[in-house]
Each structure stands twice: as structure tokens, then as C-alpha cells.
Amino acid sequence: MKVQVNRKAHFNAAHRLYRKDWDDAKNLAIFGKCSNPNYHGHNYEMIVSVTGDIDERTGFVMDMKILKDIIKEEVEDAFDHKNLNIEVPEFKNLNPTAENIVIVIYNKIRPKIPSRLELEVTLYETPRNFVKYSGN
Ligand code: NI
């Protein structure tokens, strides 16, 4: 019997979506307000979902305290109140769209979760827009 356990977290971060090889007008046409050259912020909400068999000894799929600490170290400490383009190395040459951010988050967390467990990350950039990635 597989059970999914979920942990919610959030971070505030600034970003700008743009391509260096496009001028501001083209960036505005493609990326809209998110191309603002002066950056802007989002309140990102995330759900980290871990699925697997219950450990008979503990009754847990995974210890949620450990999951909480992994999210804090890998995501909150790395992204919260940062300018993603400027301060987070993963986005130095990667457009910080919600799609790319969720993949970066997944790749940071995946090595810390036991390989017998499945991982999925859901990232809300706004209350209405969200993306999911599970390694495929
Ligand atoms: Ni934006």
C-alpha cells in the first residue's frame, strides 16, 4: 500500500523573465509583465509530495521532520528573499520560469530522499498558476 505524504512550504523571490538576445520590446511581447527590467516578486507556494510504502517499524512513509529540514536547506534558505536571476547560481543562464524553477527544486531535493520513494514537486507562482514535476 503506497501512501503519499505532503509538505507545504513557501518562499518570496524576485525574478525577471527575458532572453539577452531579445530587446525589451520582444521580451515584453513574449514574457509580459514578468519581463520588467527592474524585476518583480512572487509569493511562491510549493507542495513537496513523497509517495511510498509505509515503514512497518515507524508507521511513516518518511519522517516529516526530515522532509521539512530538507526543504528548508535546499529551497527556503537558497531562494527566500533572493533575486533568482542574480543570486541563485542555477538561474545564471536559465530563465526562472515556474517550469524551470520546479525542475531546479526537484533536482535539489531528489538526492536527499531515499530512492525507494517517489517525489513530486508542485509550485504555485500565483494562486491560480501552478506547475508540477516528478522527474519525467
Ligand atoms: Ni513573474
mmCIF file of C-alpha atoms and ligand atoms in Angstrom:
data_model
loop_
_atom_site.group_PDB
_atom_site.id
_atom_site.type_symbol
_atom_site.label_atom_id
_atom_site.label_comp_id
_atom_site.label_asym_id
_atom_site.label_seq_id
_atom_site.Cartn_x
_atom_site.Cartn_y
_atom_site.Cartn_z
ATOM 1 C CA MET A 1 0.000 0.000 0.000
ATOM 2 C CA LYS A 2 1.521 3.243 -1.105
ATOM 3 C CA VAL A 3 0.686 6.451 0.712
ATOM 4 C CA GLN A 4 1.534 9.992 -0.375
ATOM 5 C CA VAL A 5 2.728 12.424 2.278
ATOM 6 C CA ASN A 6 2.847 16.149 1.526
ATOM 7 C CA ARG A 7 4.628 19.133 2.980
ATOM 8 C CA LYS A 8 3.761 22.718 2.102
ATOM 9 C CA ALA A 9 6.356 25.481 2.063
ATOM 10 C CA HIS A 10 6.744 28.926 0.639
ATOM 11 C CA PHE A 11 9.313 31.493 -0.362
ATOM 12 C CA ASN A 12 9.261 35.030 -1.670
ATOM 13 C CA ALA A 13 11.577 35.773 -4.550
ATOM 14 C CA ALA A 14 12.179 38.263 -7.329
ATOM 15 C CA HIS A 15 12.810 37.417 -10.938
ATOM 16 C CA ARG A 16 12.829 38.665 -14.475
ATOM 17 C CA LEU A 17 11.926 36.534 -17.486
ATOM 18 C CA TYR A 18 13.920 37.543 -20.531
ATOM 19 C CA ARG A 19 16.368 36.485 -23.170
ATOM 20 C CA LYS A 20 19.537 38.529 -23.505
ATOM 21 C CA ASP A 21 19.424 38.154 -27.280
ATOM 22 C CA TRP A 22 15.959 39.784 -27.491
ATOM 23 C CA ASP A 23 15.318 43.502 -26.996
ATOM 24 C CA ASP A 24 12.978 44.802 -24.278
ATOM 25 C CA ALA A 25 10.037 45.060 -26.709
ATOM 26 C CA LYS A 26 10.317 41.425 -27.791
ATOM 27 C CA ASN A 27 10.798 40.283 -24.185
ATOM 28 C CA LEU A 28 7.679 42.232 -23.199
ATOM 29 C CA ALA A 29 5.725 40.664 -26.054
ATOM 30 C CA ILE A 30 6.681 37.132 -25.014
ATOM 31 C CA PHE A 31 7.005 37.350 -21.226
ATOM 32 C CA GLY A 32 4.591 40.194 -20.416
ATOM 33 C CA LYS A 33 4.908 41.868 -17.022
ATOM 34 C CA CYS A 34 7.390 39.202 -15.920
ATOM 35 C CA SER A 35 9.941 40.781 -18.312
ATOM 36 C CA ASN A 36 10.083 44.040 -16.278
ATOM 37 C CA PRO A 37 13.789 45.044 -16.446
ATOM 38 C CA ASN A 38 13.595 46.185 -12.800
ATOM 39 C CA TYR A 39 12.464 42.735 -11.598
ATOM 40 C CA HIS A 40 9.366 41.958 -9.518
ATOM 41 C CA GLY A 41 8.403 39.490 -6.836
ATOM 42 C CA HIS A 42 6.160 36.484 -6.389
ATOM 43 C CA ASN A 43 4.924 34.672 -3.301
ATOM 44 C CA TYR A 44 5.776 31.150 -4.347
ATOM 45 C CA GLU A 45 3.948 28.317 -2.632
ATOM 46 C CA MET A 46 5.102 24.757 -3.004
ATOM 47 C CA ILE A 47 3.945 21.269 -2.143
ATOM 48 C CA VAL A 48 6.526 18.524 -1.878
ATOM 49 C CA SER A 49 4.880 15.109 -2.266
ATOM 50 C CA VAL A 50 6.601 11.856 -1.305
ATOM 51 C CA THR A 51 4.964 8.532 -2.126
ATOM 52 C CA GLY A 52 5.940 5.076 -0.962
ATOM 53 C CA ASP A 53 5.228 2.124 1.280
ATOM 54 C CA ILE A 54 4.785 2.710 4.981
ATOM 55 C CA ASP A 55 7.834 1.685 7.011
ATOM 56 C CA GLU A 56 6.471 -1.030 9.333
ATOM 57 C CA ARG A 57 8.807 -0.080 12.144
ATOM 58 C CA THR A 58 7.782 3.600 12.297
ATOM 59 C CA GLY A 59 4.412 3.760 10.573
ATOM 60 C CA PHE A 60 5.831 6.589 8.454
ATOM 61 C CA VAL A 61 6.399 6.828 4.711
ATOM 62 C CA MET A 62 9.112 9.275 5.683
ATOM 63 C CA ASP A 63 9.815 11.345 8.766
ATOM 64 C CA MET A 64 8.173 14.728 8.066
ATOM 65 C CA LYS A 65 10.722 16.489 10.287
ATOM 66 C CA ILE A 66 13.472 15.276 7.951
ATOM 67 C CA LEU A 67 11.450 16.378 4.900
ATOM 68 C CA LYS A 68 10.871 19.790 6.499
ATOM 69 C CA ASP A 69 14.607 20.218 7.094
ATOM 70 C CA ILE A 70 15.474 19.187 3.508
ATOM 71 C CA ILE A 71 13.028 21.777 2.117
ATOM 72 C CA LYS A 72 14.411 24.450 4.422
ATOM 73 C CA GLU A 73 18.033 23.806 3.447
ATOM 74 C CA GLU A 74 17.587 23.186 -0.268
ATOM 75 C CA VAL A 75 14.790 25.628 -1.129
ATOM 76 C CA GLU A 76 13.917 28.167 1.570
ATOM 77 C CA ASP A 77 17.490 29.020 2.564
ATOM 78 C CA ALA A 78 18.563 29.106 -1.101
ATOM 79 C CA PHE A 79 15.645 31.056 -2.631
ATOM 80 C CA ASP A 80 13.733 33.016 0.027
ATOM 81 C CA HIS A 81 14.034 36.814 -0.344
ATOM 82 C CA LYS A 82 16.516 36.361 -3.192
ATOM 83 C CA ASN A 83 16.672 37.701 -6.707
ATOM 84 C CA LEU A 84 16.620 34.410 -8.581
ATOM 85 C CA ASN A 85 18.370 35.754 -11.696
ATOM 86 C CA ILE A 86 21.206 37.391 -9.785
ATOM 87 C CA GLU A 87 21.640 35.465 -6.541
ATOM 88 C CA VAL A 88 20.797 31.852 -7.335
ATOM 89 C CA PRO A 89 23.519 30.178 -9.425
ATOM 90 C CA GLU A 90 21.132 27.701 -11.083
ATOM 91 C CA PHE A 91 19.422 30.624 -12.881
ATOM 92 C CA LYS A 92 22.537 32.404 -14.046
ATOM 93 C CA ASN A 93 21.899 31.040 -17.541
ATOM 94 C CA LEU A 94 18.388 29.607 -17.085
ATOM 95 C CA ASN A 95 15.203 31.665 -17.380
ATOM 96 C CA PRO A 96 13.477 31.475 -13.961
ATOM 97 C CA THR A 97 10.046 30.487 -15.225
ATOM 98 C CA ALA A 98 7.844 28.431 -12.913
ATOM 99 C CA GLU A 99 8.634 25.441 -15.142
ATOM 100 C CA ASN A 100 12.392 25.838 -14.721
ATOM 101 C CA ILE A 101 12.136 26.638 -11.011
ATOM 102 C CA VAL A 102 10.155 23.470 -10.266
ATOM 103 C CA ILE A 103 12.767 21.344 -12.064
ATOM 104 C CA VAL A 104 15.602 23.006 -10.144
ATOM 105 C CA ILE A 105 13.760 22.395 -6.857
ATOM 106 C CA TYR A 106 13.104 18.756 -7.739
ATOM 107 C CA ASN A 107 16.758 18.199 -8.670
ATOM 108 C CA LYS A 108 17.939 19.728 -5.376
ATOM 109 C CA ILE A 109 15.580 17.631 -3.241
ATOM 110 C CA ARG A 110 15.700 14.311 -5.115
ATOM 111 C CA PRO A 111 19.175 13.221 -3.931
ATOM 112 C CA LYS A 112 18.129 13.777 -0.291
ATOM 113 C CA ILE A 113 15.054 11.495 -0.462
ATOM 114 C CA PRO A 114 15.508 7.692 -0.229
ATOM 115 C CA SER A 115 15.436 6.233 -3.747
ATOM 116 C CA ARG A 116 12.588 3.808 -2.845
ATOM 117 C CA LEU A 117 10.273 6.830 -2.510
ATOM 118 C CA GLU A 118 8.684 8.764 -5.387
ATOM 119 C CA LEU A 119 8.940 12.541 -5.386
ATOM 120 C CA GLU A 120 6.710 15.162 -6.977
ATOM 121 C CA VAL A 121 7.020 18.920 -6.573
ATOM 122 C CA THR A 122 4.120 21.333 -7.178
ATOM 123 C CA LEU A 123 4.982 25.022 -7.443
ATOM 124 C CA TYR A 124 2.455 27.872 -7.367
ATOM 125 C CA GLU A 125 3.735 31.112 -8.868
ATOM 126 C CA THR A 126 0.338 32.719 -8.258
ATOM 127 C CA PRO A 127 -2.743 31.292 -6.539
ATOM 128 C CA ARG A 128 -4.078 30.342 -9.982
ATOM 129 C CA ASN A 129 -0.939 29.302 -11.881
ATOM 130 C CA PHE A 130 0.946 26.204 -10.803
ATOM 131 C CA VAL A 131 3.279 23.614 -12.286
ATOM 132 C CA LYS A 132 4.264 20.090 -11.307
ATOM 133 C CA TYR A 133 7.367 17.992 -11.921
ATOM 134 C CA SER A 134 8.081 14.424 -10.955
ATOM 135 C CA GLY A 135 11.297 13.703 -12.784
ATOM 136 C CA ASN A 136 9.958 12.644 -16.176
HETATM 137 NI NI NI B 1 6.996 36.958 -12.699
#
